[in-house]
Structures are given as structure tokens and as C-alpha cells.
Amino acid sequence: MTHPVHTPVVAADGGLVRFALADLLAGVPGPMRVELTDAAAAEPWLTRLVGTEHALEALAAGHVDVPARPELAVLALLLWARRWWPASPVLGVPPLDPALLDLEAAVATVAVENVAEGLLDGFEATPAELFDAAVEGIAATAVADEVRGLCLRLSAWFDDQDDVVRAEAAAALAAAASPGQRAYALAAGAEPAASAAGIVAEGRASVDWARVPPGILDAAENTVTWRIVAAPAAARLEVEVAGAFADADLTAFATRDGEVVAEVPLHLGAGRFAGAAELTGSVHIGLIVGVTAEEVIGTTPADRAEVVSLVLAREALPPEARTLAERAVAASAEEEF
Amino acid sequence: MTGSGELRLRSAVLAAAWARIPGVAVLSSADGGPLTRTVKKIIDPLVVRTAARPRLGRPLLEPAAAAELTGLLLADAPRLRATAAWFPHLKRQRRALRITAGNVQDVCFPVAYELATGFGMPGPEAPETAASALRELHGEGEEAGVARLTAYLADPRVAAGLTARLHRRWHAGADTGLAPEDAVVLLGEFVDHLTDAAWLALAGSAAGHAFGLALRRPEGAGTLAEAVPGLPDLGLQRGDRTAVPPLHRRDETGPELLERSVERRVRATLRRLPADERGPVAGLVDDELARVAAGFGLALPALAACFGLGVILAPALRPLDGVAPGDPAFARQLNAQVAREGYVLHARRALAGATPLTRRPDAELVRELREFAKQFLGRLWIRLHGFDVRGDLPAGAAAVRDLVTGVVRSTSLDLRTKVRRALVARLPDLEAVS
């Protein structure tokens, strides 16, 4: 199982550090694999991170398996969640506040810097960039105390780095953090009543997570409905994708024998994407929803079901084993009762 | 043969040498060795100069290399101590100037070393010196050498004389007595075997110059295409034959490598040479005219041969598309090195529109990745031009191989930075597919 959806990684200078998703989501310490892509660039941090013996092994074999460092594991999980968290009101997986994920990832990046200075290659983001991304989105939150604590830690770290501007911004954010709730704009997806007249074919499909950017669509299966409606000139293909969180350039591609035969541009409506286009020829089509119809290393329904079940099982974890964004969701839910 | 028992981890060698240098605590890690950033920003590029001495940059060192590395580090101990003394001054000024760009160590370590080189230990004027160095770094300084160059070339009489000399030289040295096909055969032999013997034969020949000069003849581009099948557009020249490069940058007709202006080439020289090693501007321009006239714009035959080598390897450098069976083994190796990089795996799908990690694919970036070979040659030429200016030569086949490998890596790093910017903060993951 090497699909990225199962493989949280941290990009290091000259290498990759890989974790098993099941370990990270279950909050159990497992192994991590350090893979080298550029041994010379990696050697300075590698030996410090894994010790002489394992460093030699990695240099000889190109990789080495060692017990996971908690700081790296936490960062890997947060970065994974930013890309693949299967938010789905239908499945009972709540959307996570991206600003809280960013904030916690900024702190996790600092923690990795502290245990392995110079390891991160800055590809995934630096504390400064993550903080900048978070700062715009943090508002009233159910976890204000924790946000305050993280901001103060970041402020101290930025100050230590002589980044006075961000040190002040983080301190100001700490002072401003206030309890409250964040509303998510997922419309319930009330399906408009479709007239049955003239429908010559219809079907359902699922969205491959690998085909859409994160934070756009509900992660559940069978959210796509399509129908072909007879019309005087050419038939029309109508497509609807339920469960939209945000806008993106999405298209539904109708295929026959793997060839794209029609493209339906999708537009964001109230909690859903929809669109229609002309379709000629046979009504036996396949349907792909996403940014592109090109070959991707996709996720299968089994991949997605497994990830969803691992994520749902996190409900049972103690709060400290979950991410700040998840605790915020839990805290809001409690307040509602 | 060297048994692996004699090999030492490079960080252990560095740590042992570092422990013998007093007064460098701010550049040191908790375990007493140099910080990873000290290694990457000071020791490797400035003290050891691993770009020129790649065998000292390998992760495992043989005893001789370990001794040489130790020697280089200890020989520079006073300057390293001064570097450590400058760093807190830079930190304080960075705060005062409220600079936020970059990591403080990444940015200030090389500057501290530069100040240590220029001023030794910081004296009473250190705060002001540190502040002006930071201001200059963050874009407020005007390079005096460049200003002198601009003034020199702006004189119309000077410019007319230089242009005439350039044309005379360009048309004079037009025959090396070696047919381009034969030059390509020599280059090919080296690529296939990478032996010191093959390198000596190549470096001593006129192959590089002959290959470069062939591009200046009518049908030059055709000759090149015949000699190196499968050649993509490498951005070497605009037309069928290399045009005489203009004197001024403003007269350039495009970004083509071999048609860059004399001014641009000399500006690169000015950037590369430390102020105290630069001669008068007139002398630098004159040197450059001679260089421009030589095949591939490189005066030393061995360096022109290195560039010819790059041209031969270039068609195989297609990280987005993978390897082709006919490519030379060395080219396949280089290609694999880049193709394995996380960002390429990422970009191959994300940016080529194959996986929607960004909401809008970035066509410009895809183009740059597709044109990897072109970017590689651009960087290789710049590196070789720097060697030419300083009169440096690669020592043997291994050095040439390391040089080319290093250029592939830096091209890759540069693209990675761009890919990263394009992926924005919403897309942090570097997905690894194996």
C-alpha cells in the first residue's frame, strides 16, 4: 500500500521519512522509514537522527527502518490530514478547520527543527509560512486556550529566530484568541426535483479523492448522479455532485471504452456542483469527476473505505492523541448539547 | 581497493575536526558538532567548496579525503571563529531592521563568513558593518563593479572598438581541424566509459571547440541534430547558426545561451569573483571577447568538451517522461536521480494536470519541467564559464561526472523551489509513489 493516501511522509533534505497511516491514525508508535534520495545532502542530519549504525545502513541500502520519532510522526499526520482528511457529513467525519491544522503544523515543524535541525527541506512549508497561512483564518474557536498556548510558543520561537514581526503577530493572536464557534458552509444538498420526463439513462458514481483538491468535496461514495435526457437535437448529459465545501475547476468526463466523449463543466451551487453538456451516441458511458480525466494513481473504493474507518475509529482516542482541529470539533459538539 | 571499514561518516569527520576549533559555539549543535546549517551554508560551499571538490562532499569518506577535509576545516579555524563572532551582530541588526525573510541561520551564516573574510574579528564598527551587509543582501546595495561595467560599455567609442574586435575574433578562429562527427564520437566514448583515459583523450582534443564551432556554420543546427539524435530544443541559439553575440545586454534578441551578450557574461564574472580578485573592467571585457569567440564560448578546450558532454547527455534528461532504453547509462542514472525526487513525482501528476493537487494547474511550471534539459545546460554553461574565468579544470573523469551530477542536482533544486511555490500552503504533502 504505497498510495499517498496510505503513506504519510515528511520531506527531508535529501530524503523522505515515511510512516504507516494506520499507526499514525491509531496514535500508536510504529516504525518510520528513512529513504535517501540524495545521500550527501542527507548525511548531516541523518546520523544525528538515527545514529551511526543506522546511518551506515541507510547509506548502504538507500533506506533504513527505525522506531518513529514522535515529533516527525505528529508532523506527518498533520500534513497528511491537510491533504487527505476525508471530511464527510454523510459518513460522520467532520470537516477540520484548515487554520487550526496550519497552526498546529507550524508548531510541529518547530518541534522537528528542535530535534533534527536542518532536516526539513522547507518543501512542505516552514513554520513562518504555516503560521502566515493560519493567521488569516483563526477566529473564534472552541479551543481558544490551546490556540493561545500554541501562539505563545510560536511567538517565543520566532523571537528566538529574530523574526520580530512574526513574534509580535503570534503574541497578538494569542491575546485575541477567544472562545466561540466556527460555522462550516456545507449546504445540506437538497436535490432539486428532477423531472423524470425524457430520461433515457441514469447512474451514480463515486469521486476518486486523488482527482480533486483537498477540502472541496464530501468524501463519501456515490455522491455523483448523472442522467441522459433526450432532446430534439442531441441528448443532454446532466451531472450533479453532492456535498461541496469550496469551489474549484471541476469537470465531469463521460467516457466510452476509456475515451473521453464529453466534458461537462461543473459549477458550484448550494452545497453541490452541477452542470450539463450535449452527448451524442450510445448511452452506455462511464463517468469521471475531477480536475482532469488523465491517468492518475487513483484511490479505490477499498482504499477510501479503509481510510474512513481508520479516521472514524479516532473517535475513541483520548483527546490528547487527536489533532487540535479534531478537539475543536469535539468541543463545539459538546457545547451544542 | 579500500575496505569499507576504513570509510568514515562525513559528519563524524567534521565533528572531530570541529571540536578542535574553539569559540564557535553559536555555529554548533548541542552535541558539539557543527549545526546542519553550518555544514550546508558555511562549511560545504565556502570552506571546503564541495562544488569544486565533490569527493570531499560524499557521505562516506576514505582516509585521504577525511584528512583533507579535516585539514581544510582546521586551516580556516581563525575565520570560522570570526564568523561565529559576527553572527550575533547580524542577529541583532536583523531584529533592528525587522527583517523576516528566510531562516535566520540560512540567511546570516554566509554573510557572517563574508564579513569574517573581509574584516576578521568584529571591531567597534561591527554593528554598522553588519547592518549595511544585511541591507545590501536584502536588495539595497548597488554593485560597484556592475556600475563601472555599464559606464565603460556606454562610451560609444569604446563600444564601437569592442564590437569590431568581437567580430574579427568570431570569424577568425573558425576551424579546429576536427569534423563535428568525430568530435561527437570522442564525446560519446567518454560518456560510455567515463574512464580517466577517455577523459584525457577528450580534454586534450579540440572536440568541444569543434562541436561548438560547427553550430556557427550554415546548417549548424542540422549538424547538431544529426550528431545527437533526439535532441529537444536546448535553447542554445535562435536560428540555424549561432549569431554573433551582441556587446550590450539591451541588444540581445532572446535568452539563447550561446547568443548572450558580452555584458551579461562579464556581469556574471563580476558576481562570481570576490572584489579583491577582480581586475579592471576593461581587462575583464577583453578576456571575455576571447572567450566568446571560442567554441561554446569557453576558452579552455577541456571546459568546452564538458559542455559538449552536456549537450550529448541533454536529450536523456526528461524527469517527467522517464528513461528511454537507448540512453547512455550515465544519462539514465542522472535522469533517475531527478525522477526519484519527491517533487517530480508530485509534479508529474499534480502539475501536468494528472492529479489535481492544485486547483488550477500551472502551465508555466509544467513547461519548465519539460524543459529540464535546457535549464540543465544553462546552469552547466554558467558553472563552466565560472571555471573558465578562474582557470579551473576538472581533475579527472570522476570530477567531470561529479560536476555534471552536481549541476543536475542544482537544476533540480531550483525547479523544486518553483514547484513548491506553485503548490502553495494548502498543499503541503509531498506524495511519494514507489
Coordinates of N, CA and C in Angstrom, one line a residue, chain A residues 2 4 9 11 13 16 18 38-41 43 47-48 52 56 59 79 82-84 98 113 117 121-124 129 159-163 165-166 168 210-214 216 247 249 291-292 294-297, chain B residues 9-11 29 31 33-37 39-40 57 59-60 91 94-95 98-100 103-105 340 343 349 352-360 409 416 419-420 423 425-434:
Chain A
T2 N 1.2 1.7 -1.2 CA 2.1 2.8 -1.2 C 1.4 4.1 -1.7
P4 N -0.2 7.5 -1.8 CA 0.0 8.6 -0.9 C -1.1 8.6 0.2
V9 N 4.1 11.2 4.7 CA 5.6 11.4 4.6 C 5.9 12.8 5.1
A11 N 9.0 15.4 4.0 CA 10.1 15.6 3.1 C 11.3 16.2 3.8
D13 N 15.6 17.1 3.6 CA 16.6 17.5 2.7 C 17.4 16.2 2.2
L16 N 13.3 11.1 2.3 CA 11.8 11.1 2.7 C 11.7 10.3 4.0
R18 N 8.9 8.1 5.9 CA 7.6 7.6 5.7 C 7.0 6.9 6.9
D38 N 19.2 11.8 -1.8 CA 20.5 12.4 -2.1 C 21.3 12.2 -0.8
A39 N 22.1 11.2 -0.8 CA 22.8 10.8 0.5 C 23.7 11.9 1.0
A40 N 24.4 12.6 0.1 CA 25.3 13.7 0.6 C 24.5 14.8 1.3
A41 N 23.4 15.1 0.7 CA 22.6 16.2 1.4 C 22.0 15.7 2.7
E43 N 23.2 13.3 4.8 CA 24.1 12.8 5.8 C 24.2 13.6 7.1
T47 N 22.7 11.1 10.5 CA 23.5 10.4 11.6 C 23.0 10.9 12.9
R48 N 22.7 12.2 13.0 CA 22.1 12.7 14.3 C 20.8 12.1 14.6
T52 N 24.9 6.3 14.3 CA 25.9 5.9 13.3 C 25.5 4.6 12.6
L56 N 24.8 4.3 8.6 CA 25.6 3.4 7.6 C 24.7 2.5 6.9
L59 N 22.9 4.5 4.2 CA 23.8 4.8 3.1 C 24.0 3.6 2.2
L79 N 0.3 16.9 8.2 CA 0.4 17.2 6.7 C -0.5 16.3 5.9
R82 N -4.0 17.5 6.1 CA -4.3 18.7 5.2 C -4.6 18.3 3.8
R83 N -4.0 17.1 3.4 CA -4.3 16.7 2.0 C -5.5 15.7 1.9
W84 N -5.6 14.8 2.9 CA -6.5 13.6 2.6 C -7.6 13.5 3.7
P98 N -9.0 24.3 8.5 CA -7.7 24.4 8.0 C -6.7 25.3 8.7
E113 N 12.3 20.8 14.0 CA 13.5 21.7 13.9 C 14.3 21.5 15.2
E117 N 17.6 19.7 13.6 CA 17.8 20.9 13.0 C 18.3 20.7 11.5
D121 N 13.4 20.1 4.5 CA 13.9 20.8 3.3 C 13.1 22.0 3.0
G122 N 12.1 22.3 3.8 CA 11.3 23.5 3.5 C 10.3 23.3 2.4
F123 N 10.3 22.1 1.8 CA 9.4 21.9 0.6 C 8.0 22.0 1.1
E124 N 7.7 21.4 2.2 CA 6.3 21.3 2.6 C 5.8 22.5 3.3
E129 N 5.7 30.1 7.1 CA 4.7 30.0 6.0 C 3.4 29.4 6.6
D159 N 10.7 34.8 18.0 CA 11.6 35.8 18.7 C 13.0 35.3 18.7
D160 N 13.2 34.0 19.0 CA 14.5 33.4 19.1 C 15.2 33.4 17.7
Q161 N 14.3 33.4 16.7 CA 14.8 33.4 15.3 C 15.0 34.9 14.8
D162 N 14.8 35.8 15.7 CA 15.0 37.2 15.4 C 13.9 37.7 14.3
D163 N 12.8 36.9 14.2 CA 11.7 37.3 13.3 C 10.8 38.1 14.2
V165 N 8.8 40.5 13.6 CA 7.4 40.8 13.1 C 6.5 39.7 13.4
R166 N 6.9 38.4 13.1 CA 6.0 37.3 13.4 C 5.9 37.0 14.9
E168 N 5.7 39.2 17.2 CA 4.6 40.1 17.6 C 3.2 39.7 17.1
A210 N -8.2 11.2 -5.3 CA -6.9 11.6 -5.9 C -7.2 12.6 -7.1
R211 N -8.5 12.7 -7.5 CA -8.8 13.5 -8.7 C -9.2 14.9 -8.3
V212 N -9.4 15.2 -7.0 CA -9.9 16.5 -6.6 C -9.0 17.1 -5.5
P213 N -8.8 18.4 -5.5 CA -8.0 19.0 -4.4 C -8.7 18.8 -3.1
P214 N -7.9 18.9 -2.0 CA -8.4 18.7 -0.7 C -9.4 19.8 -0.3
I216 N -12.6 20.1 -1.0 CA -13.6 20.6 -2.0 C -14.9 19.8 -1.9
D247 N -15.1 26.0 -3.8 CA -15.1 26.0 -5.3 C -13.7 25.5 -5.8
D249 N -12.0 24.2 -10.1 CA -12.3 23.9 -11.5 C -12.6 22.4 -11.7
V291 N -10.5 17.2 -11.7 CA -9.8 18.3 -12.4 C -9.4 17.8 -13.8
T292 N -9.2 16.5 -13.9 CA -8.7 16.0 -15.2 C -9.2 14.6 -15.4
E294 N -7.1 12.6 -17.1 CA -5.9 11.9 -17.4 C -5.7 10.8 -16.3
E295 N -4.9 9.9 -16.7 CA -4.5 8.8 -15.8 C -4.0 9.3 -14.5
V296 N -4.5 8.9 -13.4 CA -3.9 9.3 -12.1 C -3.6 8.0 -11.3
I297 N -2.8 8.1 -10.3 CA -2.6 7.0 -9.4 C -3.8 7.1 -8.4
Chain B
L9 N 31.9 8.2 8.3 CA 30.8 9.1 8.1 C 31.3 10.5 8.0
R10 N 30.9 11.2 7.1 CA 31.4 12.6 6.9 C 31.1 13.4 8.2
S11 N 29.9 13.3 8.7 CA 29.6 14.1 9.9 C 30.5 13.8 11.1
S29 N 26.0 22.5 17.3 CA 24.8 21.8 17.7 C 25.0 21.4 19.2
D31 N 25.3 18.6 20.5 CA 26.3 17.5 20.6 C 27.7 18.0 20.3
G33 N 29.0 19.2 17.6 CA 29.4 19.2 16.2 C 28.8 20.4 15.5
P34 N 29.2 20.7 14.3 CA 28.6 21.8 13.6 C 27.1 21.6 13.3
L35 N 26.3 22.7 13.4 CA 24.9 22.6 13.0 C 24.8 22.1 11.6
T36 N 23.7 21.4 11.2 CA 23.5 21.0 9.9 C 23.6 22.3 9.0
R37 N 23.0 23.4 9.4 CA 23.0 24.6 8.6 C 24.4 25.2 8.5
V39 N 27.0 23.3 8.3 CA 27.6 22.5 7.2 C 27.1 22.9 5.8
K40 N 25.8 23.2 5.7 CA 25.3 23.5 4.4 C 25.5 24.9 3.9
G57 N 32.7 15.9 -0.5 CA 31.3 16.1 -0.1 C 30.5 14.8 0.0
P59 N 29.0 11.3 1.4 CA 28.6 10.9 2.8 C 29.6 10.0 3.6
L60 N 30.3 9.2 2.8 CA 31.3 8.4 3.4 C 32.7 8.7 2.8
K91 N 22.4 39.0 13.9 CA 21.1 38.7 14.5 C 20.5 40.0 15.1
R94 N 19.4 42.3 12.4 CA 18.2 41.7 11.7 C 17.0 42.1 12.5
R95 N 17.1 42.0 13.8 CA 16.0 42.4 14.6 C 15.7 43.9 14.5
R98 N 14.1 44.7 11.4 CA 12.8 44.0 11.3 C 12.7 43.2 10.0
I99 N 13.8 42.4 9.7 CA 13.8 41.6 8.5 C 13.2 40.2 8.9
T100 N 12.3 39.8 8.0 CA 11.6 38.5 8.3 C 11.9 37.4 7.3
N103 N 15.1 31.9 6.9 CA 15.6 31.4 8.2 C 16.8 32.2 8.6
V104 N 16.9 32.6 9.8 CA 18.0 33.5 10.3 C 19.4 32.9 10.0
Q105 N 19.5 31.6 10.3 CA 20.8 31.0 10.0 C 21.1 30.8 8.6
R340 N 13.4 10.5 -9.3 CA 13.1 10.0 -8.0 C 12.7 11.1 -7.0
Y343 N 9.5 16.0 -5.5 CA 8.7 17.0 -6.2 C 8.4 16.6 -7.6
R349 N 2.3 14.4 -11.6 CA 0.9 14.2 -11.6 C 0.2 15.5 -11.4
A352 N 1.3 18.4 -14.3 CA 1.0 18.0 -15.6 C -0.6 17.9 -15.7
G353 N -1.2 18.2 -14.6 CA -2.7 18.1 -14.7 C -3.2 16.7 -14.4
A354 N -2.3 15.8 -14.1 CA -2.7 14.4 -13.9 C -3.2 14.1 -12.5
T355 N -2.9 14.9 -11.5 CA -3.5 14.8 -10.3 C -3.8 16.2 -9.8
P356 N -5.0 16.5 -9.4 CA -5.4 17.8 -9.1 C -5.0 18.3 -7.7
L357 N -3.7 18.4 -7.4 CA -3.3 18.9 -6.1 C -3.5 20.4 -6.0
T358 N -3.4 21.0 -7.1 CA -3.7 22.5 -7.1 C -5.0 22.6 -7.8
R359 N -5.7 23.7 -7.5 CA -7.0 23.9 -8.1 C -6.9 24.3 -9.5
R360 N -5.8 25.0 -9.9 CA -5.6 25.4 -11.3 C -4.1 24.9 -11.6
R409 N 21.7 18.3 -10.0 CA 21.1 18.4 -8.7 C 20.6 19.9 -8.5
R416 N 12.5 22.6 -7.9 CA 11.8 22.2 -6.7 C 11.2 23.4 -6.0
V419 N 8.3 24.6 -7.9 CA 7.2 23.7 -7.7 C 6.5 24.0 -6.4
R420 N 7.4 24.1 -5.4 CA 6.9 24.3 -4.1 C 6.0 25.6 -4.0
L423 N 2.7 25.2 -5.4 CA 1.8 24.3 -4.7 C 1.1 25.0 -3.5
A425 N 0.5 26.9 0.2 CA 0.4 26.4 1.5 C -0.7 25.3 1.7
R426 N -1.7 25.4 0.9 CA -2.8 24.4 1.0 C -2.4 23.0 0.7
L427 N -1.3 22.9 0.0 CA -0.9 21.6 -0.5 C 0.5 21.1 0.0
P428 N 0.5 20.7 1.3 CA 1.8 20.5 1.9 C 2.5 19.2 1.6
D429 N 1.7 18.2 1.2 CA 2.2 16.9 1.2 C 3.1 16.7 0.0
L430 N 4.1 15.9 0.3 CA 5.0 15.5 -0.8 C 4.7 14.1 -1.0
E431 N 3.9 13.8 -2.0 CA 3.4 12.4 -2.1 C 4.5 11.5 -2.7
A432 N 4.8 10.4 -2.0 CA 5.8 9.5 -2.6 C 5.1 8.3 -3.1
V433 N 5.4 8.1 -4.4 CA 4.8 6.9 -5.0 C 6.0 6.0 -5.4
S434 N 5.9 4.7 -5.0 CA 7.0 3.9 -5.4 C 6.5 2.7 -6.1

